[in-house]
Coordinates of C-alpha atoms in Angstrom, one line a residue:
M1 CA -5.1 -26.2 -46.8
M2 CA -1.4 -25.0 -45.0
T3 CA -1.3 -27.6 -42.7
S4 CA 2.3 -26.5 -41.6
V5 CA 3.5 -23.1 -39.5
L6 CA 7.0 -22.0 -38.8
F7 CA 7.4 -18.9 -36.3
Q8 CA 11.2 -18.1 -36.9
R9 CA 13.3 -16.9 -34.2
A10 CA 10.9 -15.8 -31.6
R11 CA 11.4 -15.6 -27.8
V12 CA 9.5 -18.5 -27.3
I13 CA 8.5 -19.0 -23.0
D14 CA 7.3 -22.6 -22.2
P15 CA 6.9 -22.3 -18.5
R16 CA 5.6 -26.2 -17.9
N17 CA 8.7 -27.0 -20.3
G18 CA 11.5 -25.1 -19.0
V19 CA 11.8 -22.9 -22.3
D20 CA 13.0 -19.3 -22.1
G21 CA 15.1 -18.5 -25.2
I22 CA 15.4 -18.2 -29.3
R23 CA 13.6 -20.9 -31.0
D24 CA 11.6 -21.5 -34.1
V25 CA 8.4 -23.9 -33.4
L26 CA 7.3 -25.9 -36.2
V27 CA 3.3 -27.1 -36.4
T28 CA 1.9 -29.3 -38.2
D29 CA -1.6 -30.8 -38.9
G30 CA -3.1 -28.9 -35.7
R31 CA -0.1 -29.9 -33.3
V32 CA 2.9 -28.6 -32.0
A33 CA 6.3 -30.8 -34.5
Q34 CA 9.0 -29.3 -33.3
V35 CA 10.7 -26.7 -30.6
S36 CA 14.3 -25.6 -32.2
E37 CA 17.4 -24.0 -31.1
A38 CA 18.8 -24.6 -34.8
V39 CA 16.8 -22.4 -37.5
L40 CA 14.7 -25.2 -38.8
P41 CA 14.1 -25.4 -43.0
A42 CA 11.1 -24.1 -43.6
P43 CA 8.4 -27.2 -45.3
K44 CA 7.0 -26.3 -48.6
D45 CA 3.6 -25.1 -48.5
A46 CA 4.2 -24.0 -45.3
R47 CA 3.2 -20.3 -43.9
V48 CA 6.5 -18.8 -42.4
V49 CA 6.2 -16.5 -39.4
D50 CA 9.1 -13.4 -38.8
A51 CA 9.0 -13.6 -34.8
T52 CA 11.8 -11.6 -34.4
G53 CA 11.1 -9.6 -31.4
K54 CA 8.1 -11.1 -30.8
W55 CA 7.2 -13.6 -27.9
V56 CA 5.4 -17.0 -29.1
V57 CA 3.7 -19.0 -25.8
P58 CA 0.9 -20.9 -25.3
G59 CA -2.1 -20.0 -25.6
F60 CA -3.6 -18.1 -23.1
I61 CA -7.0 -19.7 -21.0
D62 CA -9.6 -17.7 -18.6
L63 CA -10.9 -19.7 -16.1
H64 CA -13.5 -16.9 -15.5
V65 CA -15.5 -15.6 -18.3
H66 CA -19.5 -14.6 -18.6
L67 CA -20.3 -15.0 -22.7
R68 CA -23.9 -14.3 -21.0
E69 CA -25.6 -16.8 -23.9
P70 CA -28.3 -17.7 -22.8
G71 CA -30.9 -15.0 -21.4
E72 CA -28.4 -11.3 -22.4
E73 CA -27.6 -11.6 -26.1
G74 CA -27.3 -8.1 -26.1
K75 CA -24.3 -7.7 -23.6
E76 CA -22.3 -10.5 -25.4
T77 CA -23.0 -14.0 -27.0
V78 CA -20.9 -16.9 -26.9
L79 CA -19.5 -15.9 -30.8
T80 CA -18.7 -12.2 -29.4
G81 CA -17.5 -13.4 -26.7
C82 CA -15.0 -15.4 -28.1
R83 CA -13.3 -12.9 -30.7
A84 CA -13.1 -11.0 -27.7
A85 CA -11.3 -13.8 -26.3
V86 CA -9.1 -14.5 -29.7
A87 CA -8.5 -10.1 -29.5
G88 CA -6.8 -10.5 -26.4
G89 CA -4.2 -13.6 -26.8
F90 CA -6.7 -16.0 -24.5
T91 CA -7.5 -19.9 -26.6
G92 CA -9.6 -20.7 -24.2
V93 CA -12.5 -19.9 -21.9
V94 CA -14.4 -20.8 -18.8
A95 CA -17.9 -20.1 -19.2
M96 CA -19.3 -19.3 -15.7
P97 CA -23.3 -20.6 -15.7
N98 CA -25.3 -17.5 -13.9
T99 CA -26.4 -17.3 -17.4
K100 CA -30.7 -16.1 -17.7
V101 CA -31.0 -19.4 -18.5
V102 CA -28.5 -21.2 -15.8
N103 CA -26.2 -23.7 -16.9
D104 CA -27.6 -26.5 -14.4
S105 CA -28.8 -28.9 -17.2
A106 CA -26.7 -31.0 -19.4
L107 CA -29.0 -28.9 -22.0
V108 CA -27.7 -25.8 -21.3
T109 CA -24.3 -27.4 -20.9
E110 CA -25.3 -28.8 -24.4
L111 CA -26.2 -25.3 -26.0
V112 CA -22.9 -23.5 -25.0
L113 CA -20.8 -26.1 -26.3
S114 CA -22.9 -25.9 -29.5
R115 CA -22.6 -22.2 -30.1
A116 CA -18.7 -23.0 -29.2
R117 CA -17.9 -25.0 -32.1
D118 CA -20.0 -22.5 -34.4
A119 CA -18.0 -19.4 -33.1
A120 CA -15.3 -22.0 -34.1
L121 CA -12.5 -18.9 -32.8
C122 CA -11.5 -20.5 -29.4
H123 CA -11.9 -23.2 -26.7
V124 CA -15.1 -22.8 -24.7
Y125 CA -15.4 -25.0 -22.0
P126 CA -18.6 -24.7 -19.5
A127 CA -18.7 -24.3 -16.1
G128 CA -21.9 -25.8 -14.5
A129 CA -23.7 -24.5 -11.6
I130 CA -23.3 -26.3 -7.9
T131 CA -27.1 -25.3 -7.1
K132 CA -30.3 -26.2 -9.2
G133 CA -30.8 -22.1 -10.2
L134 CA -28.5 -20.4 -7.8
K135 CA -30.2 -20.6 -5.5
G136 CA -28.1 -22.5 -2.7
E137 CA -31.1 -24.5 -2.0
E138 CA -30.4 -27.5 -3.7
L139 CA -27.3 -29.3 -5.2
S140 CA -27.5 -29.4 -9.4
E141 CA -26.3 -32.6 -11.4
A142 CA -23.3 -33.1 -11.3
G143 CA -22.7 -35.7 -12.8
E144 CA -24.9 -34.9 -15.6
L145 CA -23.2 -31.2 -15.9
V146 CA -19.3 -33.3 -16.1
G147 CA -20.8 -35.6 -18.6
A148 CA -21.7 -32.9 -20.7
G149 CA -18.7 -31.3 -20.7
C150 CA -18.2 -28.6 -18.0
V151 CA -15.4 -28.4 -16.0
A152 CA -15.9 -27.1 -12.3
L153 CA -19.1 -26.6 -10.6
T154 CA -19.7 -22.9 -10.0
D155 CA -22.5 -20.6 -8.5
D156 CA -20.2 -17.8 -9.4
G157 CA -20.7 -14.5 -8.8
R158 CA -23.5 -16.0 -5.8
P159 CA -21.7 -17.2 -2.3
V160 CA -23.1 -20.9 -0.9
M161 CA -23.9 -19.6 2.4
N162 CA -25.2 -23.1 3.7
A163 CA -22.4 -24.6 5.3
A164 CA -23.9 -27.7 4.9
L165 CA -24.4 -27.6 1.3
M166 CA -21.0 -26.8 0.6
R167 CA -19.9 -30.1 2.7
R168 CA -21.9 -32.0 0.4
V169 CA -20.7 -30.2 -2.7
L170 CA -17.2 -30.0 -1.5
Q171 CA -17.3 -34.3 -1.0
Y172 CA -20.0 -34.9 -4.5
A173 CA -17.4 -33.4 -6.3
T174 CA -14.4 -35.4 -5.3
L175 CA -16.4 -38.0 -7.6
F176 CA -15.7 -36.8 -11.0
D177 CA -12.3 -35.2 -9.9
V178 CA -13.0 -31.7 -10.6
P179 CA -12.8 -28.5 -9.2
V180 CA -15.6 -26.4 -6.8
M181 CA -14.8 -22.6 -7.6
V182 CA -16.3 -20.6 -4.8
H183 CA -17.4 -16.8 -5.0
E184 CA -16.3 -15.8 -1.2
E185 CA -19.3 -13.6 0.3
D186 CA -20.9 -13.4 3.4
L187 CA -23.7 -11.8 2.0
T188 CA -24.4 -11.0 6.1
L189 CA -21.3 -8.5 6.5
S190 CA -21.9 -8.0 2.8
A191 CA -25.0 -6.4 2.3
G192 CA -25.9 -2.9 1.3
G193 CA -22.5 -2.6 0.6
A194 CA -21.1 -0.5 -2.8
M195 CA -17.8 -0.7 -2.5
H196 CA -14.7 -1.4 -0.3
E197 CA -15.5 -0.6 3.0
G198 CA -12.5 2.6 4.0
A199 CA -11.2 6.0 4.2
T200 CA -12.8 6.3 0.0
S201 CA -16.7 4.8 0.9
T202 CA -16.2 7.3 3.8
R203 CA -15.1 10.0 1.8
L204 CA -18.2 9.1 -0.2
G205 CA -20.4 8.6 1.4
L206 CA -21.3 4.8 0.7
R207 CA -21.8 2.2 2.7
G208 CA -18.5 -0.5 2.5
I209 CA -18.4 -4.1 2.0
P210 CA -14.9 -5.0 4.7
A211 CA -12.9 -7.3 3.9
S212 CA -14.3 -9.8 6.6
A213 CA -16.6 -10.5 4.8
E214 CA -14.4 -12.0 1.6
V215 CA -11.5 -14.1 4.5
A216 CA -14.4 -15.4 6.6
M217 CA -15.9 -17.0 3.9
V218 CA -12.7 -18.1 2.4
A219 CA -11.5 -19.5 5.6
R220 CA -14.8 -21.3 6.6
D221 CA -14.6 -23.1 3.5
L222 CA -11.0 -23.9 4.1
V223 CA -11.9 -25.7 7.2
L224 CA -14.3 -27.8 5.3
L225 CA -12.2 -29.1 2.5
E226 CA -9.4 -29.7 4.9
E227 CA -12.5 -32.7 5.9
T228 CA -13.8 -33.3 2.7
K229 CA -10.1 -33.9 0.9
G230 CA -12.1 -32.1 -2.5
R231 CA -10.6 -29.9 -4.3
L232 CA -11.2 -26.0 -4.3
H233 CA -10.3 -22.9 -6.5
V234 CA -10.8 -19.7 -5.0
A235 CA -11.9 -16.5 -7.3
H236 CA -11.4 -13.5 -7.8
V237 CA -9.0 -13.2 -4.5
S238 CA -8.7 -9.4 -3.9
C239 CA -7.7 -9.4 0.2
E240 CA -5.0 -9.6 1.9
G241 CA -6.7 -11.7 4.7
S242 CA -7.4 -14.4 1.8
V243 CA -4.1 -14.5 0.5
R244 CA -2.7 -15.3 3.7
L245 CA -5.1 -18.0 4.4
I246 CA -4.4 -19.8 1.2
R247 CA -1.0 -19.9 1.6
E248 CA -0.9 -21.4 5.1
A249 CA -3.1 -24.2 3.1
K250 CA -1.3 -25.3 -0.1
K251 CA 1.6 -24.7 2.8
R252 CA -1.0 -28.3 4.4
G253 CA -1.2 -29.8 1.3
L254 CA -4.9 -28.9 1.4
R255 CA -6.2 -28.7 -2.8
V256 CA -7.0 -25.3 -2.8
T257 CA -6.0 -22.7 -6.2
C258 CA -7.2 -19.4 -6.9
E259 CA -7.0 -16.6 -9.2
V260 CA -6.6 -13.1 -9.0
A261 CA -7.9 -10.9 -11.9
P262 CA -6.1 -7.8 -13.3
H263 CA -8.4 -5.3 -12.3
H264 CA -7.4 -6.5 -8.5
F265 CA -3.6 -6.3 -8.5
T266 CA -3.5 -3.2 -10.9
L267 CA -6.4 -0.6 -9.4
D268 CA -7.7 0.2 -5.7
D269 CA -10.4 1.4 -3.8
R270 CA -9.8 5.3 -4.9
A271 CA -10.5 4.1 -8.8
V272 CA -13.7 4.7 -7.5
G273 CA -13.0 8.8 -7.7
D274 CA -16.3 10.8 -8.1
Y275 CA -19.0 7.6 -8.1
D276 CA -17.6 5.9 -11.1
T277 CA -20.1 3.0 -12.1
H278 CA -16.8 1.6 -14.3
A279 CA -15.1 0.6 -11.0
K280 CA -17.7 -0.8 -9.5
M281 CA -17.2 -4.4 -8.9
A282 CA -17.6 -8.1 -6.6
P283 CA -15.8 -8.7 -4.9
P284 CA -15.0 -4.7 -4.5
L285 CA -11.7 -2.7 -5.3
R286 CA -9.7 -2.6 -2.2
A287 CA -7.2 -1.3 -0.4
D288 CA -3.7 -0.5 -1.3
A289 CA -2.0 -2.5 1.1
D290 CA -4.2 -5.8 -0.4
V291 CA -2.8 -4.6 -4.2
K292 CA 0.3 -5.2 -2.2
A293 CA -0.5 -8.7 -1.2
L294 CA -2.0 -9.4 -4.4
R295 CA 0.7 -9.2 -6.5
E296 CA 3.3 -10.8 -3.9
A297 CA 1.3 -13.4 -4.3
L298 CA 1.8 -13.4 -8.0
V299 CA 5.3 -14.1 -7.4
D300 CA 5.3 -16.5 -5.0
G301 CA 3.3 -19.2 -5.9
T302 CA 0.7 -18.4 -4.1
V303 CA -2.3 -17.1 -7.0
D304 CA -1.7 -20.0 -9.6
A305 CA -3.7 -18.0 -12.8
I306 CA -4.5 -14.2 -14.0
A307 CA -8.6 -15.0 -14.6
T308 CA -10.3 -11.7 -16.0
D309 CA -13.3 -11.8 -14.7
H310 CA -15.2 -10.6 -17.7
A311 CA -18.4 -9.5 -16.7
P312 CA -20.3 -7.5 -20.1
H313 CA -22.8 -5.8 -19.1
G314 CA -24.6 -2.2 -21.5
V315 CA -24.3 1.1 -20.9
S316 CA -28.2 1.6 -19.0
D317 CA -26.3 -1.1 -15.6
K318 CA -23.4 1.7 -15.3
Q319 CA -25.3 4.8 -16.1
V320 CA -26.9 5.1 -12.9
E321 CA -26.3 5.7 -9.3
F322 CA -23.1 3.9 -7.8
E323 CA -25.3 2.0 -5.6
K324 CA -27.0 0.8 -8.4
G325 CA -25.0 0.2 -10.3
I326 CA -24.7 -3.3 -12.0
N327 CA -21.0 -5.0 -10.8
G328 CA -18.3 -6.0 -13.1
I329 CA -16.3 -4.8 -16.0
V330 CA -15.2 -6.2 -19.6
G331 CA -11.4 -7.5 -19.6
L332 CA -10.3 -10.2 -22.0
E333 CA -8.8 -7.5 -24.8
T334 CA -7.1 -5.4 -21.5
A335 CA -5.7 -9.1 -19.8
L336 CA -2.2 -9.2 -21.3
G337 CA -1.4 -5.0 -21.2
L338 CA -2.0 -4.6 -17.3
T339 CA -0.2 -8.4 -16.9
L340 CA 3.3 -6.7 -18.9
A341 CA 2.9 -4.0 -16.9
L342 CA 3.8 -6.0 -13.8
V343 CA 6.5 -7.3 -15.8
H344 CA 7.7 -3.4 -17.0
E345 CA 7.5 -2.7 -13.0
G346 CA 10.1 -5.6 -12.6
V347 CA 7.4 -7.4 -10.6
L348 CA 6.3 -10.3 -12.2
T349 CA 9.5 -12.0 -14.7
P350 CA 8.5 -12.8 -18.7
R351 CA 7.7 -16.5 -17.6
R352 CA 5.7 -16.2 -14.2
A353 CA 3.4 -13.8 -15.8
V354 CA 3.3 -16.6 -19.6
E355 CA 2.8 -19.5 -16.4
L356 CA -0.5 -17.3 -14.6
L357 CA -1.8 -17.3 -18.4
S358 CA -1.7 -19.9 -19.6
E359 CA 0.0 -22.9 -18.2
G360 CA -1.2 -22.5 -14.1
P361 CA -4.9 -22.1 -15.6
A362 CA -4.5 -25.3 -17.9
R363 CA -3.3 -26.9 -14.5
V364 CA -6.2 -25.9 -12.4
F365 CA -8.4 -27.4 -14.4
G366 CA -6.9 -30.0 -16.2
L367 CA -7.6 -28.2 -19.5
P368 CA -5.8 -29.6 -23.2
G369 CA -3.5 -27.1 -23.4
G370 CA -0.7 -24.8 -21.8
H371 CA 3.1 -25.3 -23.4
L372 CA 4.0 -25.5 -26.2
A373 CA 5.7 -29.7 -26.1
P374 CA 6.0 -31.3 -29.5
G375 CA 2.8 -33.5 -29.7
S376 CA 0.7 -30.5 -28.4
P377 CA -2.3 -28.7 -29.6
A378 CA -0.8 -25.8 -31.7
D379 CA -2.5 -23.4 -29.7
I380 CA -0.3 -20.2 -29.3
T381 CA -0.3 -16.3 -28.9
V382 CA 2.3 -14.0 -30.3
V383 CA 2.9 -11.2 -28.8
S384 CA 4.9 -7.9 -29.2
P385 CA 5.7 -7.1 -25.3
G386 CA 7.0 -4.0 -26.7
E387 CA 4.2 -2.3 -28.3
E388 CA 2.2 0.7 -26.8
W389 CA -1.3 1.6 -27.6
T390 CA -4.5 3.4 -26.3
V391 CA -7.3 1.6 -24.6
D392 CA -10.2 2.1 -27.3
A393 CA -13.3 0.9 -25.5
H394 CA -15.5 1.3 -28.9
R395 CA -13.0 -0.7 -30.5
F396 CA -13.4 -3.5 -28.0
Y397 CA -14.2 -7.5 -30.1
S398 CA -17.1 -7.5 -26.9
R399 CA -20.3 -6.3 -27.3
S400 CA -19.8 -3.9 -24.3
R401 CA -17.9 -1.4 -23.4
N402 CA -17.8 -1.0 -19.6
T403 CA -14.4 -0.7 -18.4
P404 CA -12.5 1.9 -16.2
F405 CA -9.7 1.6 -18.1
H406 CA -10.7 3.1 -21.7
G407 CA -7.7 5.7 -22.4
R408 CA -5.2 4.1 -20.2
T409 CA -1.3 3.5 -22.2
L410 CA -0.6 -0.2 -22.1
K411 CA 2.6 -1.1 -23.2
G412 CA 2.6 -5.0 -24.5
R413 CA -0.5 -6.9 -27.9
V414 CA -1.3 -10.0 -29.3
T415 CA -0.4 -9.9 -32.9
Q416 CA -1.6 -13.2 -33.3
T417 CA -3.4 -16.0 -31.7
W418 CA -3.6 -19.4 -33.1
V419 CA -6.0 -22.2 -32.0
G420 CA -5.1 -25.7 -33.2
G421 CA -2.5 -24.3 -35.6
R422 CA -5.0 -22.0 -37.6
C423 CA -5.0 -17.8 -36.4
V424 CA -8.3 -16.9 -35.9
F425 CA -6.0 -12.9 -35.0
E426 CA -4.3 -11.2 -36.7
D427 CA -2.8 -7.8 -36.5
G428 CA -6.2 -6.2 -34.6
Q429 CA -8.1 -8.3 -37.4
L430 CA -10.3 -11.6 -36.8
K431 CA -9.7 -14.6 -38.8
E432 CA -13.3 -15.8 -39.2
S433 CA -14.1 -19.4 -40.8
R434 CA -17.7 -18.8 -40.5

């Protein structure tokens, strides 16, 4: 078996180690052995990859992915989700616990990890449920979940409405030093809403969800965080008000991090158009001013990570009246192109874009990878930054097709994904060992 790979003359972007320039990268036995400005000789029997004109970057890590298994395998499985991940350049994903058999026990965590080992494509890091059955009533056994391999606690998709319970989980999670990841939504404000409250919802005659439904919960949880000294991670931030509160909290030294999804920094509520359920998600697409605020937060460091909130759904979930449509879109295979759109527009630097997709997520959840220092895991993504391609949902590796980006032309594509020194995706094709 090949044990060495030499990437030649790539633009290596490694934000954690301050590298951005033409380098050779040598991988040996699944780990980065050397990153050199000088041309490196190829070891005997090494695979040589001519990466001229390409970027070689740390493998992307997605903190927010719904793999649907166990319980909804018709929408996605751990295997198909991992296929979509590596096709999008992701070498690691955090699996949300809101499966039909909720991940609120070590047994379910171990099942997810077993399926990931069988898939043998990318790293899968389970997140455990904050409350049993996601009911918001009784805390799950956090120690058991973390001991089984969970890297965070979350009731993702459902807010923890009980403030006393939220305070307890922030306190409890400090014993295991894991972040509490929250979906911020005050259900008393969002109840019955189908999209963002604004001019578009009024035109369409749809009940709106005000930005305050998210912002009020962010404010509450930051108060609880300051008191408990815990770790809070705010999922899929969508509002200017939320960004402002998180920015201020960071300046005061609170242990708060956050993520933004590509659809929220790319689209506003006008994408709903004439009741397009592919643009229906939670939190909803917001106003243009919110999109601008999210972009500013990506630039200034308020946002720690870009995460897709990859949420596969079947055709029958979306081909219904808008109010009845299920929230969510798939995102693993379009994330890079949408992120690089900000680079091509001059909003983000290449280095910052790579940081948000790799080093930032790794740091937030304390995960391996996210950089290319010698000795680090050879989880590597090779990017062709100028390659144009058209999104074709019918060709996704994901089992689902629910995306508002079908037919959109993007610039920037993954050409190779390497996990532990093994090429798992190359030139549009999976390289499975199964």
